[in-house]
Amino acid sequence: MMEFRASALVVDDDPINRMLLSKSLEQQGHRVMTAENGLEALAALQAQPFDVVLLDVLMPEPDGYEVLARLKQDPGLRHVPVIMVSALEDIQCVVRCIEMGAEDYLPKPFDPVLLRARVNGCLTRKRLHDLELEYMEQVGHVVHAAAAVEDGVFQPDSLDRVAERGDALGQLARVFQRMAREVELREQALKRQVQQLRIEIDGARAARQVAAITETDYFQDLQRKVDELRSGSEAD
């Protein structure tokens, strides 16, 4: 089983249990924060993200059941895996916790090997869940990009993160970027051609206007008079 270095919250009103759990988790390489009651735990969870919570069942202000219920009711916290920790041997306690949304259950006194297995199992499932959420989010970026291409407002840089992927979604994002840049280059070339054509048209129009003026009888008569005056001036 793969192990992930994680941020863990240990919630237990017994300082010895907090110390033992924290030390064991730290030895596994995880970052650990502790709370001695339910209120502290809820405040910590609102203040910063955690990858896993080890939550004591029987403790004050409020107990583990209530903390678990509040977590599962919060859209921003419901996906954080919770391992319930208790000395209770009652199977009904385990069933109740799992039915409420706990990821797993760890009996006291805890076995370090079992703790490692339970934590790593939770982290693996959370990692897969996070990857799935990231994938769906990036699929959304590609869908928006398709609409932007159709509307002519697509920005290739908007898919940079998706394009870094090594899977089919990343390949699709790179295709979008390449197509958009090719279209942009063609549009720039077309604009230059149109600009050059406008210059040529303006020049031709100006030439026709000059020709229309110089070819009139009035202009020709003026030109003869200018030539006569110039010839007389040179004779003097």
CSV table of C-alpha atoms in Angstrom, one decimal:
chain,number,residue,atom,x,y,z
A,1,MET,CA,0.0,0.0,0.0
A,2,MET,CA,1.3,3.5,-0.9
A,3,GLU,CA,2.0,5.9,2.0
A,4,PHE,CA,1.3,9.6,1.7
A,5,ARG,CA,2.8,12.2,4.0
A,6,ALA,CA,-0.2,14.0,5.4
A,7,SER,CA,-1.5,16.6,7.8
A,8,ALA,CA,-3.4,14.9,10.6
A,9,LEU,CA,-5.6,16.2,13.4
A,10,VAL,CA,-5.6,14.2,16.6
A,11,VAL,CA,-8.7,14.9,18.8
A,12,ASP,CA,-8.7,13.4,22.3
A,13,ASP,CA,-9.4,14.7,25.8
A,14,ASP,CA,-6.7,12.4,27.3
A,15,PRO,CA,-3.3,14.0,27.0
A,16,ILE,CA,-1.5,10.7,27.1
A,17,ASN,CA,-3.6,9.3,24.2
A,18,ARG,CA,-2.9,12.5,22.3
A,19,MET,CA,0.8,12.2,22.9
A,20,LEU,CA,0.9,8.5,21.9
A,21,LEU,CA,-1.1,9.0,18.7
A,22,SER,CA,0.8,12.1,17.7
A,23,LYS,CA,4.2,10.5,18.3
A,24,SER,CA,3.2,7.4,16.3
A,25,LEU,CA,1.9,9.5,13.4
A,26,GLU,CA,5.0,11.8,13.4
A,27,GLN,CA,7.2,8.7,13.3
A,28,GLN,CA,5.4,7.8,10.1
A,29,GLY,CA,6.3,11.2,8.7
A,30,HIS,CA,3.0,13.0,9.1
A,31,ARG,CA,2.4,16.5,10.3
A,32,VAL,CA,0.3,16.4,13.4
A,33,MET,CA,-1.9,19.0,15.2
A,34,THR,CA,-3.9,18.1,18.3
A,35,ALA,CA,-7.1,19.2,20.0
A,36,GLU,CA,-8.3,18.3,23.4
A,37,ASN,CA,-12.1,18.7,22.8
A,38,GLY,CA,-14.7,18.9,20.1
A,39,LEU,CA,-14.8,22.7,20.0
A,40,GLU,CA,-11.1,23.0,19.5
A,41,ALA,CA,-11.3,20.3,16.8
A,42,LEU,CA,-14.0,22.1,14.9
A,43,ALA,CA,-12.1,25.4,15.1
A,44,ALA,CA,-8.9,23.8,13.8
A,45,LEU,CA,-10.8,22.2,10.9
A,46,GLN,CA,-12.3,25.5,9.9
A,47,ALA,CA,-8.9,27.2,10.1
A,48,GLN,CA,-6.8,24.9,8.0
A,49,PRO,CA,-7.1,21.8,5.8
A,50,PHE,CA,-6.3,18.3,7.1
A,51,ASP,CA,-5.9,15.0,5.2
A,52,VAL,CA,-7.2,12.8,8.1
A,53,VAL,CA,-8.8,13.2,11.5
A,54,LEU,CA,-8.4,10.8,14.4
A,55,LEU,CA,-11.4,11.5,16.6
A,56,ASP,CA,-12.1,10.2,20.1
A,57,VAL,CA,-15.6,9.1,20.6
A,58,LEU,CA,-16.1,9.9,24.3
A,59,MET,CA,-15.0,13.5,25.1
A,60,PRO,CA,-16.5,16.8,26.2
A,61,GLU,CA,-17.6,19.9,24.3
A,62,PRO,CA,-19.1,18.1,22.2
A,63,ASP,CA,-18.4,14.3,21.9
A,64,GLY,CA,-17.0,12.6,18.9
A,65,TYR,CA,-20.4,11.6,17.5
A,66,GLU,CA,-21.5,15.3,17.4
A,67,VAL,CA,-18.2,16.4,15.8
A,68,LEU,CA,-18.4,13.7,13.2
A,69,ALA,CA,-22.0,14.8,12.4
A,70,ARG,CA,-21.0,18.4,12.0
A,71,LEU,CA,-18.2,17.4,9.7
A,72,LYS,CA,-20.4,15.4,7.4
A,73,GLN,CA,-22.9,18.2,7.3
A,74,ASP,CA,-20.3,20.7,6.1
A,75,PRO,CA,-19.8,20.7,2.3
A,76,GLY,CA,-16.2,21.8,2.7
A,77,LEU,CA,-15.3,19.2,5.3
A,78,ARG,CA,-17.5,16.1,4.5
A,79,HIS,CA,-14.8,14.5,2.4
A,80,VAL,CA,-12.1,14.6,5.1
A,81,PRO,CA,-11.6,11.0,6.3
A,82,VAL,CA,-12.3,10.5,10.0
A,83,ILE,CA,-11.0,7.5,12.0
A,84,MET,CA,-12.9,7.1,15.2
A,85,VAL,CA,-10.8,6.2,18.3
A,86,SER,CA,-12.3,4.7,21.4
A,87,ALA,CA,-11.8,2.1,24.1
A,88,LEU,CA,-15.4,1.0,23.6
A,89,GLU,CA,-15.6,-2.6,22.6
A,90,ASP,CA,-19.3,-2.3,21.7
A,91,ILE,CA,-19.9,-3.3,18.0
A,92,GLN,CA,-22.8,-0.9,18.0
A,93,CYS,CA,-20.4,2.0,18.6
A,94,VAL,CA,-18.4,1.0,15.5
A,95,VAL,CA,-21.6,0.5,13.4
A,96,ARG,CA,-22.9,3.9,14.5
A,97,CYS,CA,-19.7,5.7,13.6
A,98,ILE,CA,-19.5,4.0,10.1
A,99,GLU,CA,-23.1,4.8,9.4
A,100,MET,CA,-22.5,8.4,10.3
A,101,GLY,CA,-19.8,8.6,7.7
A,102,ALA,CA,-16.6,7.7,9.6
A,103,GLU,CA,-14.0,6.1,7.3
A,104,ASP,CA,-12.7,3.6,9.9
A,105,TYR,CA,-12.4,2.8,13.5
A,106,LEU,CA,-9.4,2.3,15.8
A,107,PRO,CA,-9.7,0.7,19.2
A,108,LYS,CA,-7.8,1.7,22.3
A,109,PRO,CA,-5.1,0.9,23.3
A,110,PHE,CA,-4.1,1.3,19.7
A,111,ASP,CA,-1.6,-0.9,17.8
A,112,PRO,CA,0.9,1.2,15.9
A,113,VAL,CA,0.9,-1.3,13.0
A,114,LEU,CA,-2.9,-1.2,12.8
A,115,LEU,CA,-2.8,2.6,13.1
A,116,ARG,CA,-0.4,2.8,10.1
A,117,ALA,CA,-2.6,0.6,8.0
A,118,ARG,CA,-5.8,2.5,8.9
A,119,VAL,CA,-4.3,5.9,8.2
A,120,ASN,CA,-2.6,4.8,5.0
A,121,GLY,CA,-5.9,3.3,3.8
A,122,CYS,CA,-7.7,6.5,4.5
A,123,LEU,CA,-5.1,8.6,2.8
A,124,THR,CA,-5.0,6.4,-0.3
A,125,ARG,CA,-8.8,6.7,-0.7
A,126,LYS,CA,-8.6,10.5,-0.1
A,127,ARG,CA,-5.9,10.8,-2.6
A,128,LEU,CA,-8.0,9.0,-5.2
A,129,HIS,CA,-11.0,11.2,-4.4
A,130,ASP,CA,-8.9,14.3,-4.7
A,131,LEU,CA,-7.5,13.2,-8.1
A,132,GLU,CA,-11.1,12.5,-9.2
A,133,LEU,CA,-12.2,16.0,-8.2
A,134,GLU,CA,-9.2,17.5,-9.9
A,135,TYR,CA,-9.9,15.6,-13.0
A,136,MET,CA,-13.6,16.7,-13.1
A,137,GLU,CA,-12.5,20.3,-12.5
A,138,GLN,CA,-10.1,20.1,-15.4
A,139,VAL,CA,-12.7,18.5,-17.6
A,140,GLY,CA,-14.8,21.5,-16.9
A,141,HIS,CA,-12.0,23.8,-18.0
A,142,VAL,CA,-11.8,21.9,-21.3
A,143,VAL,CA,-15.6,22.2,-21.8
A,144,HIS,CA,-15.4,26.0,-21.1
A,145,ALA,CA,-12.5,26.2,-23.6
A,146,ALA,CA,-14.6,24.5,-26.3
A,147,ALA,CA,-17.3,27.1,-25.8
A,148,ALA,CA,-14.7,29.9,-25.8
A,149,VAL,CA,-13.3,28.6,-29.1
A,150,GLU,CA,-16.7,28.6,-30.6
A,151,ASP,CA,-17.3,32.2,-29.4
A,152,GLY,CA,-13.9,33.3,-30.6
A,153,VAL,CA,-12.7,34.3,-27.1
A,154,PHE,CA,-10.5,31.3,-26.2
A,155,GLN,CA,-7.2,32.1,-24.4
A,156,PRO,CA,-4.6,29.2,-24.8
A,157,ASP,CA,-3.0,30.0,-21.5
A,158,SER,CA,-6.2,29.1,-19.7
A,159,LEU,CA,-5.5,25.4,-20.3
A,160,ASP,CA,-1.8,25.4,-19.2
A,161,ARG,CA,-2.5,23.3,-16.1
A,162,VAL,CA,-4.6,20.8,-17.9
A,163,ALA,CA,-2.0,20.5,-20.7
A,164,GLU,CA,0.6,19.4,-18.2
A,165,ARG,CA,-1.3,16.1,-17.7
A,166,GLY,CA,0.1,13.0,-19.4
A,167,ASP,CA,-3.3,11.4,-20.2
A,168,ALA,CA,-5.9,11.8,-22.9
A,169,LEU,CA,-7.3,14.9,-21.2
A,170,GLY,CA,-3.9,16.6,-21.3
A,171,GLN,CA,-3.5,15.7,-24.9
A,172,LEU,CA,-6.9,17.2,-25.7
A,173,ALA,CA,-5.9,20.4,-23.9
A,174,ARG,CA,-2.7,20.6,-25.9
A,175,VAL,CA,-4.6,20.1,-29.2
A,176,PHE,CA,-7.0,22.9,-28.2
A,177,GLN,CA,-4.0,25.2,-27.5
A,178,ARG,CA,-2.2,24.3,-30.7
A,179,MET,CA,-5.4,24.8,-32.8
A,180,ALA,CA,-6.1,28.2,-31.1
A,181,ARG,CA,-2.5,29.4,-31.7
A,182,GLU,CA,-2.7,28.3,-35.3
A,183,VAL,CA,-5.9,30.1,-35.7
A,184,GLU,CA,-4.4,33.2,-34.1
A,185,LEU,CA,-1.4,33.1,-36.4
A,186,ARG,CA,-3.7,32.8,-39.4
A,187,GLU,CA,-5.8,35.7,-38.2
A,188,GLN,CA,-2.7,37.9,-37.7
A,189,ALA,CA,-1.5,37.0,-41.2
A,190,LEU,CA,-4.9,37.8,-42.7
A,191,LYS,CA,-5.0,41.1,-40.8
A,192,ARG,CA,-1.6,42.0,-42.3
A,193,GLN,CA,-2.8,41.1,-45.8
A,194,VAL,CA,-6.0,43.1,-45.3
A,195,GLN,CA,-4.0,46.1,-44.1
A,196,GLN,CA,-1.6,45.8,-47.1
A,197,LEU,CA,-4.6,45.5,-49.4
A,198,ARG,CA,-6.2,48.6,-47.9
A,199,ILE,CA,-2.9,50.5,-48.4
A,200,GLU,CA,-2.9,49.4,-52.1
A,201,ILE,CA,-6.5,50.3,-52.5
A,202,ASP,CA,-6.0,53.7,-50.9
A,203,GLY,CA,-3.0,54.3,-53.2
A,204,ALA,CA,-5.0,53.3,-56.3
A,205,ARG,CA,-7.9,55.4,-55.2
A,206,ALA,CA,-5.6,58.4,-54.8
A,207,ALA,CA,-4.0,57.8,-58.2
A,208,ARG,CA,-7.4,57.7,-59.8
A,209,GLN,CA,-8.4,60.9,-58.1
A,210,VAL,CA,-5.2,62.6,-59.3
A,211,ALA,CA,-5.7,61.3,-62.8
A,212,ALA,CA,-9.4,62.5,-62.8
A,213,ILE,CA,-8.2,66.0,-61.9
A,214,THR,CA,-5.2,66.2,-64.2
A,215,GLU,CA,-7.1,64.9,-67.2
A,216,THR,CA,-9.8,67.6,-67.1
A,217,ASP,CA,-9.8,70.4,-69.7
A,218,TYR,CA,-9.7,72.9,-66.9
A,219,PHE,CA,-6.5,71.4,-65.5
A,220,GLN,CA,-5.0,71.0,-68.9
A,221,ASP,CA,-5.7,74.7,-69.6
A,222,LEU,CA,-4.1,75.7,-66.3
A,223,GLN,CA,-1.1,73.5,-67.1
A,224,ARG,CA,-0.6,75.3,-70.5
A,225,LYS,CA,-0.8,78.7,-68.9
A,226,VAL,CA,1.8,77.6,-66.4
A,227,ASP,CA,4.0,76.4,-69.1
A,228,GLU,CA,3.6,79.7,-71.1
A,229,LEU,CA,4.4,81.7,-68.0
A,230,ARG,CA,7.5,79.6,-67.3
A,231,SER,CA,8.7,79.9,-71.0
A,232,GLY,CA,8.2,83.7,-70.9
A,233,SER,CA,10.2,83.9,-67.7
A,234,GLU,CA,13.0,82.0,-69.1
A,235,ALA,CA,13.1,84.2,-72.2
A,236,ASP,CA,13.5,87.3,-70.1
